[in-house]
Coordinates of C-alpha atoms in Angstrom, one line a residue:
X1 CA 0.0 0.0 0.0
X2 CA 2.6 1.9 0.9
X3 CA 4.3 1.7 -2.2
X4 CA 1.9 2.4 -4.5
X5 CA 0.8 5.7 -3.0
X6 CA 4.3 6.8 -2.9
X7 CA 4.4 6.1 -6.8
X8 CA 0.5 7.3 -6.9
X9 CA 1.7 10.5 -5.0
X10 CA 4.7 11.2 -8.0
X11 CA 2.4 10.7 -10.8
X12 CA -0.3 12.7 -9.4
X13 CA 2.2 15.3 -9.5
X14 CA 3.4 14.8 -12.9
X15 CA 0.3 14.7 -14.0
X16 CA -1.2 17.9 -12.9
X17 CA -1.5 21.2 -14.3
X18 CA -3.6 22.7 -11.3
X19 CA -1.9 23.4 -7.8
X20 CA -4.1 22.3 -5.8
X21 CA -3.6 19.0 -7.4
X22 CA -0.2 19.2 -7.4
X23 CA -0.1 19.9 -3.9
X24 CA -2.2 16.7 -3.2
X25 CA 0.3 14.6 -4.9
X26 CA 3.3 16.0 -3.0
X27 CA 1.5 15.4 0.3
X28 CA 0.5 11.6 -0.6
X29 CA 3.9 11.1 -1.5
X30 CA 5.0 12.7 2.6
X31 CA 2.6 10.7 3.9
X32 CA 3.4 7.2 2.2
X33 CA 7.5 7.2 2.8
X34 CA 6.7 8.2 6.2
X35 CA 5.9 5.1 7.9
X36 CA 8.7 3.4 5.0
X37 CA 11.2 5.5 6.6
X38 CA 10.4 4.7 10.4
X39 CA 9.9 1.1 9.7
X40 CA 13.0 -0.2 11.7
X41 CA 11.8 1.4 14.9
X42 CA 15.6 2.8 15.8
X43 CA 15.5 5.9 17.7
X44 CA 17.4 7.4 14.9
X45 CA 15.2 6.5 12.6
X46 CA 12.6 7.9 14.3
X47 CA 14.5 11.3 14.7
X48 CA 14.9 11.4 11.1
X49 CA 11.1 10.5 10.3
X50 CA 10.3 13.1 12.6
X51 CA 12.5 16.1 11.0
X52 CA 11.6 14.7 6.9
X53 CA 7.8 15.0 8.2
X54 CA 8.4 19.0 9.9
X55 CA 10.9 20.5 6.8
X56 CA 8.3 18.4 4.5
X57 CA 5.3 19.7 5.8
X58 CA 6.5 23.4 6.2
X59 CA 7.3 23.3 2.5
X60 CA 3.9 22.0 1.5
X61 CA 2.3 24.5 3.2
X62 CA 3.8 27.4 1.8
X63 CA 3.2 25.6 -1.8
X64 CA -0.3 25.8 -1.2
X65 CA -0.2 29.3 0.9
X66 CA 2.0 30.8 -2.4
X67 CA -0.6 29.2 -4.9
X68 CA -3.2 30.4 -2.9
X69 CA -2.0 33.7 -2.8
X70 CA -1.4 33.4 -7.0
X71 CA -4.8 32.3 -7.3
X72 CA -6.3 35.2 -5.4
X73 CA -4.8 38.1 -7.5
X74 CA -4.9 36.5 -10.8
X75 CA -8.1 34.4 -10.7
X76 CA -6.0 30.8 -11.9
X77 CA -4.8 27.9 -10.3
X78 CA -2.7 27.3 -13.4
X79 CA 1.2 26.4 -13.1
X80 CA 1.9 28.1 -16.0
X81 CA 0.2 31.6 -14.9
X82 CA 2.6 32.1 -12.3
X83 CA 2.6 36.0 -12.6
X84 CA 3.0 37.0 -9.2
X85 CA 6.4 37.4 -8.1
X86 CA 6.2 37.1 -4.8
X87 CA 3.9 33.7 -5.2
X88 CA 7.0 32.3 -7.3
X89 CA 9.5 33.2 -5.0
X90 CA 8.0 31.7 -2.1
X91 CA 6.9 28.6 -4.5
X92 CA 10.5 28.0 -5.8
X93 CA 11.5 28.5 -1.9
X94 CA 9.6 25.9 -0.6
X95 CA 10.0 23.4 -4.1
X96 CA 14.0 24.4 -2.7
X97 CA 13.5 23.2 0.7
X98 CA 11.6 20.0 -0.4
X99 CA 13.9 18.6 -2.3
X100 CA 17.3 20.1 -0.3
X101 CA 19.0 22.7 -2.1
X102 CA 21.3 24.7 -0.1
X103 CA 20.2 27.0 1.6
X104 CA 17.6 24.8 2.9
X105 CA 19.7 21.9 2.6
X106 CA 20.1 21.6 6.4
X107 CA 17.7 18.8 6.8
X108 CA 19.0 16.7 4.3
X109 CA 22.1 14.7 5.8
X110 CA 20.9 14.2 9.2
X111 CA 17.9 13.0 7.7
X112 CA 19.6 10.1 4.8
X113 CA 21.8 9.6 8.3
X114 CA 18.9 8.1 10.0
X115 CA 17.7 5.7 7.5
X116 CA 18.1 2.2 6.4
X117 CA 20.3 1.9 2.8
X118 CA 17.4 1.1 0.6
X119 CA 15.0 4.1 1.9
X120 CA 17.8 6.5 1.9
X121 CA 17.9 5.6 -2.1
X122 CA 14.2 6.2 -2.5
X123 CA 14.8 9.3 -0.7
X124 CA 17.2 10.5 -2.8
X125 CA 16.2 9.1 -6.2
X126 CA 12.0 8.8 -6.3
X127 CA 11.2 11.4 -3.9
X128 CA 13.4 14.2 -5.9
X129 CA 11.4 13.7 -8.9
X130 CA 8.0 15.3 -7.9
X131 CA 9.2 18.6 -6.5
X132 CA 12.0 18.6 -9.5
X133 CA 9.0 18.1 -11.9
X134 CA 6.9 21.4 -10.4
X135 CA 9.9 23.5 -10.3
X136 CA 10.7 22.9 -14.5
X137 CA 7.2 23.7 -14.4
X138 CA 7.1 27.2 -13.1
X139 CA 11.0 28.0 -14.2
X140 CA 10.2 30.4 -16.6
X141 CA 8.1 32.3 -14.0
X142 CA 11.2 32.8 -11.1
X143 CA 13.9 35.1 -11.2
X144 CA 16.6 34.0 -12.7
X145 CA 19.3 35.5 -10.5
X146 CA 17.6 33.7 -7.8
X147 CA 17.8 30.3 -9.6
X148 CA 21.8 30.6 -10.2
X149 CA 22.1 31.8 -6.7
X150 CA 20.3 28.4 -5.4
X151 CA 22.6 26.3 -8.1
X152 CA 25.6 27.9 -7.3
X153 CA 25.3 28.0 -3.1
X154 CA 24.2 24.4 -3.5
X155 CA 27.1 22.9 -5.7
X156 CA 29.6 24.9 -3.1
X157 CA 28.1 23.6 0.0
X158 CA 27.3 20.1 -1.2
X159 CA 31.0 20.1 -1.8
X160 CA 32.5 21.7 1.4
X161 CA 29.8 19.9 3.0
X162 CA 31.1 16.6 2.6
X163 CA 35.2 16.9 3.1
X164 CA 35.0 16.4 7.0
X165 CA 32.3 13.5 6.9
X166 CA 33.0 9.7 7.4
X167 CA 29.4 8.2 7.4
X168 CA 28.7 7.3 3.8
X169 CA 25.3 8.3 3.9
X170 CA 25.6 11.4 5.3
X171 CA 28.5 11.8 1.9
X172 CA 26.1 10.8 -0.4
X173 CA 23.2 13.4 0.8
X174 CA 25.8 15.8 0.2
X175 CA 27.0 14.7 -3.1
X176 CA 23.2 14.9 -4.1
X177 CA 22.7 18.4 -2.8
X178 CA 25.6 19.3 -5.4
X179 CA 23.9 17.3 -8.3
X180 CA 20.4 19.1 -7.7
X181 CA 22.9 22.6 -7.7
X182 CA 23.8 21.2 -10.9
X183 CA 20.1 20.6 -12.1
X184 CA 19.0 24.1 -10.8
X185 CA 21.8 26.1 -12.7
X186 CA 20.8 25.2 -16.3
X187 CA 17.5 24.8 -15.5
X188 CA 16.7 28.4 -17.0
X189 CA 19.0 27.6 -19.9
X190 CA 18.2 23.9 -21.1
X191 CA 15.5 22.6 -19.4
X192 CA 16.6 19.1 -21.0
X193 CA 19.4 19.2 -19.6
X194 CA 18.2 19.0 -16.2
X195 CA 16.3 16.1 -17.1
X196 CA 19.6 14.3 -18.5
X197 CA 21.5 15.4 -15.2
X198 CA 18.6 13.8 -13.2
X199 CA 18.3 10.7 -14.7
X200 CA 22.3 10.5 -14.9
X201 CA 22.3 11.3 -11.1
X202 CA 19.5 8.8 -10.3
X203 CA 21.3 5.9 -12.2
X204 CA 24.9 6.5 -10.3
X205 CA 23.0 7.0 -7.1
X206 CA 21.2 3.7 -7.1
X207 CA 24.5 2.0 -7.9
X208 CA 26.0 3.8 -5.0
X209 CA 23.5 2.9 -2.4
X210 CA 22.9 -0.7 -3.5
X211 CA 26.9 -1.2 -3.2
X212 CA 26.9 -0.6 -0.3
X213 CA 23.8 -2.4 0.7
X214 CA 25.3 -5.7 -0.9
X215 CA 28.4 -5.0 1.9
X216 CA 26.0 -3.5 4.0
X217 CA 28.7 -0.3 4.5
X218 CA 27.9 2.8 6.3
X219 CA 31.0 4.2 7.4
X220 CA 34.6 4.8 5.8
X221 CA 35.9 2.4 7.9
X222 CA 33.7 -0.7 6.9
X223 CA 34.6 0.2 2.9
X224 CA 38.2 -0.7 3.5
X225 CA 37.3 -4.3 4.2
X226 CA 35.0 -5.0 1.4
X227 CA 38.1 -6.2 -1.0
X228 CA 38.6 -9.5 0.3
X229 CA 34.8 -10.4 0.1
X230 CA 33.9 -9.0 -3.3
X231 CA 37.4 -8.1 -5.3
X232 CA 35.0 -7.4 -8.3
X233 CA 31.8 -5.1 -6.9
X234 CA 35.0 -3.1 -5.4
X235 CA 36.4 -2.3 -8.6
X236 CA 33.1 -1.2 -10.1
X237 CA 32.3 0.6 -6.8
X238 CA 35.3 2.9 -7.5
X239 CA 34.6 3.5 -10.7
X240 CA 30.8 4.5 -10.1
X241 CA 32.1 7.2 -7.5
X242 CA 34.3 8.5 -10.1
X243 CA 31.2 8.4 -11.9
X244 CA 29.6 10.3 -9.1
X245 CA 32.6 13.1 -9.4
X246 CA 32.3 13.4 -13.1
X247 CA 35.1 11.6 -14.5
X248 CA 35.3 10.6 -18.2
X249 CA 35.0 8.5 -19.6
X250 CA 31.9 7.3 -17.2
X251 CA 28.5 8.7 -17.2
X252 CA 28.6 11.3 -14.7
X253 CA 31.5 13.0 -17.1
X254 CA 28.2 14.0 -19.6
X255 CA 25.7 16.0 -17.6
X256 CA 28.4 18.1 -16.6
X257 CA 30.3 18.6 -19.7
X258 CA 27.0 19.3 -21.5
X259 CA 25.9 22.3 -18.2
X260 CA 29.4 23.8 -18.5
X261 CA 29.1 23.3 -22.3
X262 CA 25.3 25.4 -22.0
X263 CA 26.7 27.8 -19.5
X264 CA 29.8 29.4 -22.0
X265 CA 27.3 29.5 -25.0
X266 CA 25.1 31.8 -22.7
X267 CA 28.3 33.6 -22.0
X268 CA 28.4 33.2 -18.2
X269 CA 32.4 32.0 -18.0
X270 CA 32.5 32.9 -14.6
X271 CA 29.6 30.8 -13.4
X272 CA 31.1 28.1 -15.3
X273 CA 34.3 28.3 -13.4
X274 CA 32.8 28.3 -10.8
X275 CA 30.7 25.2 -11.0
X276 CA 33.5 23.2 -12.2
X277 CA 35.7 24.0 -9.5
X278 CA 32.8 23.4 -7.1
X279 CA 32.9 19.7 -9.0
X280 CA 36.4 19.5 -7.5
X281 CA 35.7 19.7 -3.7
X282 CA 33.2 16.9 -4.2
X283 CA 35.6 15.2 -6.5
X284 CA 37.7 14.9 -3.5
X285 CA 35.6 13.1 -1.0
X286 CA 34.7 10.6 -3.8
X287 CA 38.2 10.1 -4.5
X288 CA 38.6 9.3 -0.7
X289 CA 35.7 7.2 -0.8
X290 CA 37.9 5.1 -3.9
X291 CA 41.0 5.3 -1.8
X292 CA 39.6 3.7 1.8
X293 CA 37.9 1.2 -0.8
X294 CA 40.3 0.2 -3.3
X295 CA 43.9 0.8 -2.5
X296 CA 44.4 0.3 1.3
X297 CA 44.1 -2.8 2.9
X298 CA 42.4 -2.1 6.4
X299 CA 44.9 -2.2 9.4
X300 CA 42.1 -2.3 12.1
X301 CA 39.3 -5.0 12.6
X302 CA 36.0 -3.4 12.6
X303 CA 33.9 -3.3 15.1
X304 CA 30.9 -4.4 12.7
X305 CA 29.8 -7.9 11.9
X306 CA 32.5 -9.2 9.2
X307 CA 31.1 -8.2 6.2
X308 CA 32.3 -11.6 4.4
X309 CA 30.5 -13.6 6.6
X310 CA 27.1 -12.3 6.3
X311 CA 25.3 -13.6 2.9
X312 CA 23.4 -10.7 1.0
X313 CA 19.6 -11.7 0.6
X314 CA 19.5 -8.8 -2.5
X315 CA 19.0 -9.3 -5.8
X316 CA 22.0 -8.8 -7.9
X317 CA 20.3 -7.7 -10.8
X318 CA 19.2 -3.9 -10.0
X319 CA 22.9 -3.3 -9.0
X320 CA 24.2 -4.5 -12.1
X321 CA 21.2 -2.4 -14.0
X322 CA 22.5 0.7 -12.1
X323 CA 25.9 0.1 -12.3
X324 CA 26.6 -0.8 -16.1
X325 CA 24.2 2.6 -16.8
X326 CA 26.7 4.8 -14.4
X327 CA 29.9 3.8 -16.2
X328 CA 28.9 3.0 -19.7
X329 CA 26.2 5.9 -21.2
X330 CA 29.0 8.9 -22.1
X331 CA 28.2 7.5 -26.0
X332 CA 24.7 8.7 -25.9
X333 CA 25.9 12.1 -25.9

């Protein structure tokens, strides 16, 4: 049940061209990875139910205060009638805070922190698509200054963000508030290039998170004994995380190359330079990711169940899916 209404609560999104609609969708979908997300009954778990629910709440409400507010002075409930420009802002504010874009990112890794492998990846996979799908939407309507400001701030802080972490989930919620930074900066530019940074993102993400649910990794610490159980998934794991950081000649070298591509034809070299050296400061906690995984052999035992002695129950398949799409789709540029 559960489930479906999260993947009800998407569509009904997609699918809508009248707020209040919209609105409904976003709030099935809260509603439905709720009880997914506090499941395990852990007290962090809990915690990080509890915050998703307040941030996710707060931004529906000011959706449907902003579209309220739209409706009242011009008389339509249409996303494409955005005409107010205070009803944007606050719209594209609260869209910002639903899916974690910096500066209302703050919620984001103590969140994914809290939460079992597999609902961290529908948290930062399925549930991006919804909010991601209204703000395309109304981008013509919002101020473009404000738009770069949100990509820019995000990219930066997504990579500062994660230098100091060693919990691997809290390092991927800030690798994915430097992809949506990414998404957000062309979004005024090349709408299809968002899309193409999304699904790129979503594919390397899924083979990030089911890695390192096969080893059942969450810290640093646990990557560096992974070799001697899988020598294979631990090469492919390091080249998906150079994947992650944009390396060619993997997939997450093409949404890049194609933003920074967009960005000098609009002549905005400076942005550009900035964005790709933002790409460097998550670069380097990928790369340290790679390192711990791939060339160090672990001096300490850790404190964790050995990983080679615990037999995965998960499919194989969906990590293989994910994986071969992270390293091999550069030629469909």
């Amino acid at each position: 049940t559960l489930l479906s209404s999260l993947g009800l609560g998407t569509t009904l999104t997609f699918a809508s061209s009248h707020w209040l609609l919209a609105w409904m969708g976003l709030e099935i979908n809260t509603l439905a990875i709720i009880p997914l997300m506090a499941q395990h009954h852990h007290p962090r778990a809990v915690e990080a139910t509890t915050k998703y629910f307040l941030t996710q709440a707060t931004a529906a409400a000011m959706i449907l205060f902003a579209s309220t507010t739209n409706a009242w002075i011009t008389g339509v409930w249409d996303m494409n009638s955005m005409s107010n420009p205070l009803a944007s802002t606050m719209i594209i504010a609260a869209l910002a805070l639903k899916i974690g874009l910096a500066p209302m990112h703050f919620w984001m890794p103590e969140v994914l922190q809290g939460l079992d492998l597999l609902t961290g990846l529908v948290l930062s996979t399925w549930q991006k698509l919804a909010p991601l799908a209204l703000i395309i939407q109304t981008a013509q309507a919002i101020d473009p200054l404000l738009l770069t400001a949100l990509g820019l701030m995000s990219t930066l802080i997504g990579g500062w963000g994660g230098l100091n972490q060693t919990q691997l989930r809290k390092i991927l919620a800030y690798s994915s508030i430097a992809h949506m930074g990414w998404m957000i900066i062309v979004l005024q530019y090349a709408p299809h290039l968002t899309l193409r940074a999304l699904l790129t993102y979503i594919f390397m993400t899924s083979a990030a998170f089911l890695t390192l649910k096969t080893s059942s990794a969450t810290k640093i610490g646990t990557l560096a004994t992974v070799w001697s159980k899988s020598p294979i998934l631990t090469t492919t794991t390091a080249l998906v995380l150079l994947s992650l950081g944009g390396l060619p000649p993997l997939t997450g070298f093409m949404p890049k190359w194609l933003i920074l591509q967009e960005l000098a034809k609009q002549s905005l070299p400076l942005i550009a330079t900035i964005m790709a050296l933002a790409a460097l400061l998550s670069l380097y906690f990928y790369l340290r990711l790679c390192y711990a995984m791939t060339l160090t052999i672990s001096p300490n035992t850790t404190a964790s169940t050995t990983p080679w002695r615990v037999r995965t129950t998960q499919a194989p398949f969906p990590l293989a899916l994910a994986t071969v799409m992270a390293l091999g789709l550069l030629p469909v540029t």
